[in-house]
């Protein structure tokens, strides 16, 4: 079972007492009457959480057979799942190349751990800067995830530190934190024609919202900078890439994984009853234990 | 001679007492030693304002010969110049098609008068909504510039009125006004995957700025809307299209003009000493006389 930040929204909006939470899972087909699926096939899907269940519609299922072994099924939630695909989608959407100086905020989570390696090892980007919420995570990101430079976003002035590291400007920013400090720093640190892919806003999901239908995170930006520097800011979701509608995610990521260019990083929590704890870890800034993709093993 | 809003910035930043203002002009070659130019050729260029001048570098000149007659040279500042090209660039950048519901703010100026016709007559967009600053201009825009619906942005709540006119959402917004009320209304009125092309921010150019180098117009937006609705916001300048680096502006616009799909609209001010008055017209909200492209005839 996966824990993903967006679920803070879906649980609050659609969750019902007594009903199972729905989210991404990986599993094995036990029995099948469907022509496309056989006993023993491995899959990823968005389903109500349950150890065993009967499914009539598997239109949104990903077939992971051949991409992962049964013992590595959790990778279907990470590098081969929604979070790996979020990194993949951002780089495809913004056509990131070796000419780009990249900033990933935040760099040590499920998406950031893939994004750094994608930037450095696959796209061979000019410079890869990462930020995250504590020093231990910074060290891990620098050591394992391909980042050239990483710093703690809670220390000093974010914009000043980014500008000092990338004086000619950021060409591509994968922004996952949200809020004025981060998004404005992204806008103000951009080189001309810089692109900001907004793939998440972890700082805002847990704010108290006026009601279930409104989901608000006000940010203040200087519109003149966006205009004069010809900056692109785009919100995106990974689904079109995860479903195969855009790009060739599973094939590409599998090839990079096999070549050792993308190495998975997981934090595994054992037991279904630990799901709430695992979920809460995503929103704890300064949590030293949450690195890479958090999964719950049942 | 042209008057364009961006000059508020360049004059403030680069203007020097006793030196001519620089901006877009159209004219005729009187004498030439350059292989590409002959006596009598018509051109558009960005030059210091002067009735006659000797030029050594004409790398940025547009050759307007064959596109306009000498008697229509002013069109080289409007539909065949920077402002016509700003409308053209926005539609090319965001790949606007007949499937799109369009909002142009503001709809009665040099850019908006072309954008409405481009949306309705050329791209055959599903619905074309315009907003501007007074009722007379609204009437002109509705009558002449292709808009299906136009309203005065100073009356009522902008977002509510846009939503009422386009209940399924705006797919493409050409935003020229700027400021929180307009830009936030653009974000909040978008359909999923909506695109906002930010081509100007007339409401901000005339604000008192702390110093000459800083140019600030703070806007507050809901980041969650940008993220969840996968909205694209991009600042752009027309120059790559005006220079021919992108698209085929002069050929396309000339064909549409010949076919009667784009009709020019001009406010002509006579005499070089009236330039400041003409320039000031751009920033007067509620000015009833300023419709279409404002030019100064020398």
Coordinates of N, CA, C and O in Angstrom, one line a residue, chain A residues 35-170:
Chain A
X35 N -9.1 -11.7 -20.3 CA -8.2 -12.2 -21.3 C -6.8 -11.6 -21.2 O -5.8 -12.3 -21.5
X36 N -6.7 -10.4 -20.7 CA -5.4 -9.7 -20.6 C -4.6 -10.1 -19.3 O -3.4 -9.7 -19.2
X37 N -5.2 -10.8 -18.4 CA -4.6 -11.0 -17.1 C -4.6 -12.5 -16.8 O -5.5 -13.2 -17.0
X38 N -3.4 -13.0 -16.2 CA -3.3 -14.4 -15.9 C -2.9 -14.5 -14.4 O -2.3 -13.6 -13.8
X39 N -3.2 -15.6 -13.8 CA -2.8 -15.9 -12.5 C -1.2 -15.7 -12.3 O -0.5 -16.1 -13.2
X40 N -0.8 -15.0 -11.3 CA 0.6 -14.8 -11.1 C 1.1 -13.4 -11.6 O 2.2 -13.0 -11.3
X41 N 0.3 -12.8 -12.5 CA 0.7 -11.5 -13.0 C 0.8 -10.5 -11.9 O 0.0 -10.5 -10.9
X42 N 1.8 -9.6 -12.0 CA 1.9 -8.5 -11.0 C 1.4 -7.2 -11.6 O 1.4 -7.0 -12.7
X43 N 0.7 -6.4 -10.7 CA 0.1 -5.2 -11.1 C 0.2 -4.1 -10.2 O 0.5 -4.3 -9.0
X44 N 0.0 -2.9 -10.7 CA -0.2 -1.7 -9.9 C -1.6 -1.1 -10.2 O -2.0 -1.2 -11.3
X45 N -2.2 -0.6 -9.2 CA -3.6 -0.1 -9.4 C -4.0 0.9 -8.3 O -3.4 0.9 -7.2
X46 N -5.0 1.6 -8.6 CA -5.6 2.5 -7.6 C -6.9 1.8 -7.1 O -7.9 1.7 -7.8
X47 N -6.9 1.3 -5.8 CA -8.0 0.5 -5.3 C -8.3 0.8 -3.8 O -7.4 1.3 -3.1
X48 N -9.4 0.4 -3.4 CA -9.6 0.4 -1.9 C -8.6 -0.5 -1.3 O -8.3 -1.6 -1.8
X49 N -8.1 -0.1 -0.1 CA -7.1 -0.9 0.5 C -7.7 -2.2 1.1 O -8.7 -2.1 1.8
X50 N -7.1 -3.3 0.7 CA -7.6 -4.6 1.1 C -6.6 -5.7 0.8 O -5.8 -5.5 -0.2
X51 N -6.5 -6.7 1.6 CA -5.5 -7.7 1.3 C -5.8 -8.5 0.1 O -5.0 -8.8 -0.7
X52 N -7.1 -8.9 0.0 CA -7.6 -9.6 -1.2 C -8.9 -9.0 -1.6 O -9.7 -8.6 -0.8
X53 N -9.1 -8.9 -2.9 CA -10.4 -8.3 -3.4 C -10.7 -8.8 -4.8 O -9.8 -9.1 -5.6
X54 N -12.0 -8.8 -5.1 CA -12.4 -9.1 -6.5 C -12.7 -7.8 -7.2 O -13.3 -6.9 -6.7
X55 N -12.2 -7.8 -8.5 CA -12.3 -6.5 -9.2 C -12.9 -6.8 -10.6 O -12.6 -7.8 -11.2
X56 N -13.9 -6.0 -11.0 CA -14.5 -6.2 -12.3 C -14.0 -5.3 -13.3 O -14.1 -5.6 -14.5
X57 N -13.5 -4.1 -12.9 CA -12.9 -3.2 -13.9 C -11.4 -3.0 -13.7 O -11.1 -2.5 -12.6
X58 N -10.6 -3.5 -14.6 CA -9.2 -3.3 -14.4 C -8.6 -2.4 -15.5 O -7.4 -2.6 -15.9
X59 N -9.4 -1.5 -16.0 CA -9.0 -0.6 -17.1 C -7.8 0.3 -16.7 O -7.0 0.6 -17.5
X60 N -7.7 0.6 -15.4 CA -6.6 1.5 -15.0 C -5.4 0.7 -14.4 O -4.5 1.3 -13.9
X61 N -5.5 -0.6 -14.5 CA -4.3 -1.4 -14.0 C -3.1 -1.3 -14.9 O -3.2 -1.2 -16.1
X62 N -2.0 -1.2 -14.2 CA -0.7 -1.3 -14.9 C -0.2 -2.7 -14.8 O -0.1 -3.3 -13.7
X63 N 0.3 -3.3 -15.9 CA 0.9 -4.7 -15.8 C 2.4 -4.5 -15.4 O 3.1 -4.0 -16.3
X64 N 2.8 -5.0 -14.3 CA 4.2 -4.8 -13.8 C 5.0 -6.1 -14.1 O 6.2 -6.1 -13.8
X65 N 4.3 -7.1 -14.6 CA 5.0 -8.4 -14.9 C 6.2 -8.1 -15.9 O 6.0 -7.5 -16.9
X66 N 7.4 -8.6 -15.5 CA 8.5 -8.3 -16.4 C 9.3 -7.1 -16.0 O 10.5 -6.9 -16.3
X67 N 8.6 -6.2 -15.2 CA 9.3 -5.0 -14.8 C 9.9 -5.2 -13.3 O 10.9 -4.7 -13.0
X68 N 9.1 -5.9 -12.5 CA 9.6 -6.2 -11.2 C 9.3 -7.6 -10.8 O 8.5 -8.3 -11.4
X69 N 10.1 -8.1 -9.9 CA 9.9 -9.5 -9.3 C 8.9 -9.3 -8.2 O 8.7 -8.2 -7.6
X70 N 8.3 -10.5 -7.8 CA 7.3 -10.4 -6.7 C 7.9 -9.8 -5.4 O 7.3 -9.1 -4.7
X71 N 9.2 -10.2 -5.2 CA 9.9 -9.7 -4.0 C 10.1 -8.2 -4.0 O 10.4 -7.6 -3.0
X72 N 10.0 -7.6 -5.2 CA 10.2 -6.1 -5.3 C 9.0 -5.4 -5.6 O 9.0 -4.3 -6.2
X73 N 7.8 -6.0 -5.4 CA 6.6 -5.4 -5.8 C 6.4 -3.9 -5.4 O 5.8 -3.1 -6.1
X74 N 7.0 -3.5 -4.2 CA 6.9 -2.2 -3.7 C 7.5 -1.1 -4.8 O 7.0 0.0 -4.7
X75 N 8.4 -1.5 -5.6 CA 8.9 -0.6 -6.6 C 7.8 -0.1 -7.6 O 7.9 1.0 -8.1
X76 N 6.7 -0.9 -7.7 CA 5.6 -0.4 -8.5 C 4.8 0.7 -7.9 O 4.0 1.4 -8.5
X77 N 5.1 1.1 -6.6 CA 4.6 2.3 -6.0 C 5.6 3.4 -6.0 O 5.2 4.6 -5.9
X78 N 6.9 3.1 -6.2 CA 7.9 4.1 -6.2 C 8.4 4.4 -7.6 O 7.7 5.1 -8.3
X79 N 9.6 3.9 -7.9 CA 10.2 4.3 -9.2 C 9.3 3.9 -10.4 O 9.3 4.6 -11.4
X80 N 8.5 2.8 -10.3 CA 7.6 2.4 -11.4 C 6.2 2.8 -11.1 O 5.3 2.3 -11.8
X81 N 6.0 3.6 -10.1 CA 4.6 4.0 -9.8 C 4.4 5.5 -9.9 O 5.1 6.2 -10.6
X82 N 3.4 6.0 -9.1 CA 3.0 7.4 -9.2 C 4.1 8.4 -9.0 O 4.3 9.4 -9.7
X83 N 5.0 8.1 -8.0 CA 6.0 9.1 -7.6 C 7.1 9.1 -8.6 O 7.6 10.2 -9.0
X84 N 7.6 7.9 -9.0 CA 8.6 7.9 -10.1 C 8.1 8.6 -11.3 O 8.8 9.3 -12.0
X85 N 6.8 8.3 -11.6 CA 6.2 8.9 -12.8 C 6.0 10.4 -12.7 O 6.1 11.1 -13.7
X86 N 5.9 10.9 -11.5 CA 5.8 12.3 -11.3 C 7.1 13.0 -11.7 O 7.1 14.0 -12.4
X87 N 8.2 12.4 -11.3 CA 9.5 13.0 -11.7 C 9.6 12.8 -13.3 O 10.0 13.8 -13.9
X88 N 9.3 11.7 -13.8 CA 9.4 11.4 -15.2 C 8.5 12.4 -16.0 O 9.0 13.0 -17.0
X89 N 7.3 12.6 -15.6 CA 6.3 13.5 -16.2 C 6.9 14.9 -16.3 O 6.8 15.6 -17.3
X90 N 7.4 15.4 -15.2 CA 7.9 16.8 -15.1 C 9.0 17.0 -16.1 O 9.0 18.1 -16.8
X91 N 9.9 16.1 -16.2 CA 11.1 16.2 -17.1 C 10.6 16.1 -18.6 O 11.2 16.8 -19.5
X92 N 9.6 15.3 -18.8 CA 9.0 15.2 -20.2 C 8.2 16.5 -20.6 O 8.4 17.0 -21.6
X93 N 7.4 16.9 -19.6 CA 6.5 18.1 -19.9 C 7.4 19.3 -20.2 O 7.0 20.1 -21.1
X94 N 8.5 19.5 -19.5 CA 9.3 20.7 -19.7 C 10.5 20.5 -20.5 O 11.4 21.3 -20.6
X95 N 10.6 19.3 -21.2 CA 11.6 19.0 -22.1 C 13.0 19.3 -21.6 O 13.8 20.1 -22.2
X96 N 13.3 18.7 -20.4 CA 14.6 19.0 -19.7 C 15.8 18.4 -20.5 O 15.7 17.2 -20.9
X97 N 16.9 19.1 -20.7 CA 18.0 18.6 -21.4 C 19.3 18.9 -20.6 O 19.3 19.5 -19.5
X98 N 20.4 18.5 -21.2 CA 21.7 18.7 -20.5 C 22.1 20.1 -20.4 O 23.0 20.5 -19.7
X99 N 21.4 21.0 -21.1 CA 21.7 22.4 -21.0 C 21.1 23.1 -19.8 O 21.4 24.3 -19.5
X100 N 20.3 22.3 -19.1 CA 19.5 23.0 -18.0 C 20.2 22.9 -16.6 O 20.7 21.8 -16.3
X101 N 20.1 24.0 -15.9 CA 20.4 24.0 -14.5 C 19.1 23.7 -13.7 O 18.1 24.4 -14.0
X102 N 19.1 22.7 -12.9 CA 17.8 22.2 -12.3 C 17.8 22.4 -10.8 O 18.8 22.3 -10.1
X103 N 16.6 22.8 -10.3 CA 16.4 22.8 -8.8 C 15.2 22.0 -8.5 O 14.1 22.2 -9.1
X104 N 15.4 21.0 -7.6 CA 14.3 20.2 -7.1 C 14.0 20.5 -5.6 O 14.9 20.4 -4.8
X105 N 12.8 20.9 -5.4 CA 12.3 21.1 -4.0 C 11.0 20.3 -3.8 O 10.1 20.5 -4.5
X106 N 11.0 19.2 -3.0 CA 12.0 18.8 -2.1 C 12.7 17.6 -2.6 O 12.1 16.7 -3.3
X107 N 14.0 17.4 -2.3 CA 14.9 16.5 -3.0 C 15.1 15.2 -2.4 O 15.8 14.3 -3.0
X108 N 14.5 14.9 -1.3 CA 14.8 13.6 -0.6 C 13.6 12.7 -0.4 O 13.7 11.6 0.1
X109 N 12.5 13.1 -0.9 CA 11.2 12.3 -0.8 C 11.1 11.3 -2.0 O 12.1 11.1 -2.7
X110 N 9.9 10.8 -2.2 CA 9.7 9.8 -3.2 C 10.0 10.3 -4.6 O 10.6 9.7 -5.4
X111 N 9.5 11.6 -4.8 CA 9.7 12.2 -6.2 C 11.1 12.7 -6.3 O 11.8 12.4 -7.3
X112 N 11.6 13.4 -5.3 CA 12.9 14.1 -5.4 C 14.0 13.1 -5.5 O 15.1 13.4 -6.2
X113 N 13.9 11.9 -4.9 CA 15.0 10.9 -4.9 C 15.1 10.4 -6.3 O 16.2 10.0 -6.7
X114 N 14.1 10.3 -7.1 CA 14.1 9.9 -8.5 C 14.5 11.1 -9.4 O 15.4 11.0 -10.3
X115 N 14.0 12.3 -9.1 CA 14.3 13.5 -9.9 C 15.7 13.8 -10.0 O 16.3 14.2 -11.1
X116 N 16.4 13.7 -8.9 CA 17.9 14.1 -8.9 C 18.7 13.1 -9.8 O 19.5 13.6 -10.5
X117 N 18.4 11.8 -9.7 CA 19.1 10.8 -10.5 C 18.7 11.0 -11.9 O 19.6 10.8 -12.8
X118 N 17.5 11.3 -12.2 CA 17.0 11.6 -13.6 C 17.7 12.7 -14.2 O 18.2 12.7 -15.3
X119 N 17.9 13.8 -13.4 CA 18.6 15.0 -13.9 C 20.0 14.7 -14.1 O 20.6 15.1 -15.2
X120 N 20.7 14.1 -13.1 CA 22.2 13.9 -13.2 C 22.6 12.8 -14.1 O 23.4 12.9 -15.0
X121 N 22.0 11.6 -13.8 CA 22.4 10.4 -14.5 C 21.8 10.1 -15.9 O 22.5 9.6 -16.7
X122 N 20.6 10.6 -16.1 CA 19.9 10.3 -17.3 C 20.0 11.5 -18.3 O 20.5 11.4 -19.4
X123 N 19.6 12.7 -17.8 CA 19.5 13.9 -18.7 C 20.9 14.6 -18.7 O 21.0 15.5 -19.5
X124 N 21.8 14.2 -17.8 CA 23.1 14.9 -17.7 C 23.0 16.4 -17.6 O 23.7 17.1 -18.3
X125 N 22.1 16.8 -16.8 CA 21.9 18.3 -16.6 C 23.2 19.0 -16.1 O 23.9 18.4 -15.4
X126 N 23.3 20.2 -16.5 CA 24.5 21.0 -16.2 C 24.8 21.1 -14.7 O 25.9 20.9 -14.3
X127 N 23.7 21.4 -13.9 CA 23.8 21.5 -12.5 C 22.5 21.1 -11.9 O 21.5 21.4 -12.3
X128 N 22.6 20.3 -10.8 CA 21.4 19.8 -10.1 C 21.4 20.2 -8.6 O 22.3 19.7 -7.9
X129 N 20.5 21.1 -8.3 CA 20.5 21.6 -6.9 C 19.2 21.1 -6.2 O 18.1 21.0 -6.9
X130 N 19.3 20.7 -5.0 CA 18.2 20.2 -4.2 C 18.0 20.9 -2.9 O 19.0 21.4 -2.3
X131 N 16.8 21.0 -2.5 CA 16.5 21.5 -1.1 C 15.6 20.6 -0.4 O 14.7 20.0 -1.0
X132 N 15.8 20.5 0.9 CA 14.8 19.7 1.7 C 14.8 20.2 3.1 O 15.5 21.2 3.4
X133 N 14.1 19.6 4.0 CA 13.8 20.1 5.3 C 14.7 19.9 6.5 O 14.6 20.5 7.5
X134 N 15.7 19.0 6.3 CA 16.7 18.8 7.4 C 18.1 18.4 6.9 O 18.2 17.9 5.8
X135 N 19.1 18.5 7.8 CA 20.4 18.3 7.4 C 20.7 16.8 7.0 O 21.5 16.6 6.1
X136 N 20.1 15.9 7.8 CA 20.4 14.5 7.5 C 19.9 14.1 6.1 O 20.6 13.5 5.3
X137 N 18.7 14.6 5.8 CA 18.1 14.3 4.5 C 19.0 15.0 3.4 O 19.2 14.4 2.3
X138 N 19.5 16.2 3.6 CA 20.4 16.8 2.7 C 21.6 15.9 2.4 O 22.0 15.8 1.2
X139 N 22.2 15.4 3.4 CA 23.3 14.5 3.3 C 23.0 13.3 2.4 O 23.8 12.9 1.5
X140 N 21.8 12.7 2.7 CA 21.4 11.5 2.0 C 21.2 11.8 0.5 O 21.6 11.1 -0.4
X141 N 20.5 13.0 0.2 CA 20.2 13.4 -1.2 C 21.5 13.6 -1.9 O 21.7 13.2 -3.1
X142 N 22.5 14.3 -1.3 CA 23.8 14.6 -1.9 C 24.5 13.3 -2.2 O 25.1 13.1 -3.3
X143 N 24.5 12.4 -1.3 CA 25.3 11.1 -1.4 C 24.6 10.2 -2.4 O 25.3 9.5 -3.2
X144 N 23.3 10.1 -2.4 CA 22.7 9.0 -3.2 C 21.8 9.4 -4.4 O 21.6 8.6 -5.3
X145 N 21.4 10.6 -4.5 CA 20.3 11.0 -5.5 C 20.8 11.9 -6.6 O 20.0 12.4 -7.3
X146 N 22.1 12.0 -6.7 CA 22.7 12.7 -7.9 C 22.8 14.2 -7.8 O 23.2 14.9 -8.8
X147 N 22.4 14.8 -6.6 CA 22.5 16.2 -6.5 C 23.9 16.8 -6.4 O 24.7 16.2 -5.7
X148 N 24.2 17.8 -7.1 CA 25.5 18.5 -7.0 C 25.6 19.3 -5.7 O 26.7 19.4 -5.1
X149 N 24.5 19.9 -5.3 CA 24.5 20.7 -4.1 C 23.1 20.6 -3.5 O 22.1 20.6 -4.2
X150 N 23.1 20.5 -2.2 CA 21.8 20.4 -1.5 C 21.9 21.3 -0.2 O 23.0 21.4 0.4
X151 N 20.8 22.0 0.1 CA 20.8 22.7 1.4 C 19.5 22.6 2.1 O 18.5 22.3 1.4
X152 N 19.5 22.9 3.4 CA 18.3 22.9 4.2 C 17.5 24.2 4.0 O 18.0 25.2 4.3
X153 N 16.3 24.0 3.5 CA 15.5 25.2 3.1 C 15.0 26.0 4.4 O 14.6 27.1 4.2
X154 N 15.2 25.4 5.6 CA 14.8 26.2 6.8 C 15.9 27.1 7.3 O 15.7 27.8 8.2
X155 N 17.1 27.0 6.7 CA 18.2 27.8 7.2 C 18.6 28.9 6.2 O 18.9 28.6 5.0
X156 N 18.5 30.1 6.6 CA 18.9 31.2 5.8 C 17.7 31.6 4.8 O 16.6 31.1 5.0
X157 N 18.0 32.5 3.9 CA 17.0 33.0 2.9 C 17.1 32.1 1.7 O 18.1 32.1 1.0
X158 N 16.0 31.4 1.4 CA 16.0 30.4 0.3 C 16.4 31.0 -1.0 O 17.3 30.5 -1.7
X159 N 15.8 32.1 -1.4 CA 16.2 32.7 -2.7 C 17.6 33.1 -2.8 O 18.3 32.8 -3.8
X160 N 18.2 33.7 -1.7 CA 19.6 34.1 -1.7 C 20.5 32.9 -1.9 O 21.5 33.0 -2.7
X161 N 20.1 31.8 -1.3 CA 21.0 30.6 -1.3 C 20.9 30.0 -2.7 O 21.9 29.5 -3.2
X162 N 19.8 30.0 -3.3 CA 19.6 29.4 -4.7 C 20.4 30.3 -5.6 O 21.1 29.7 -6.5
X163 N 20.3 31.6 -5.5 CA 21.0 32.5 -6.4 C 22.5 32.4 -6.3 O 23.2 32.5 -7.3
X164 N 22.9 32.1 -5.1 CA 24.4 32.0 -4.9 C 24.9 30.7 -5.5 O 26.0 30.7 -6.1
X165 N 24.1 29.7 -5.5 CA 24.5 28.4 -6.1 C 24.4 28.4 -7.6 O 25.1 27.7 -8.3
X166 N 23.4 29.1 -8.1 CA 23.1 29.1 -9.6 C 23.0 30.6 -10.0 O 21.9 31.1 -10.3
X167 N 24.2 31.3 -10.1 CA 24.1 32.7 -10.4 C 23.6 33.1 -11.7 O 23.1 34.2 -11.9
X168 N 23.7 32.2 -12.7 CA 23.1 32.5 -14.0 C 21.6 32.1 -14.1 O 21.0 32.2 -15.2
X169 N 21.1 31.5 -13.0 CA 19.6 31.3 -13.0 C 19.3 29.8 -13.2 O 20.1 29.0 -13.7
X170 N 18.1 29.4 -12.7 CA 17.6 28.1 -12.8 C 16.8 28.0 -14.1 O 16.0 28.9 -14.4

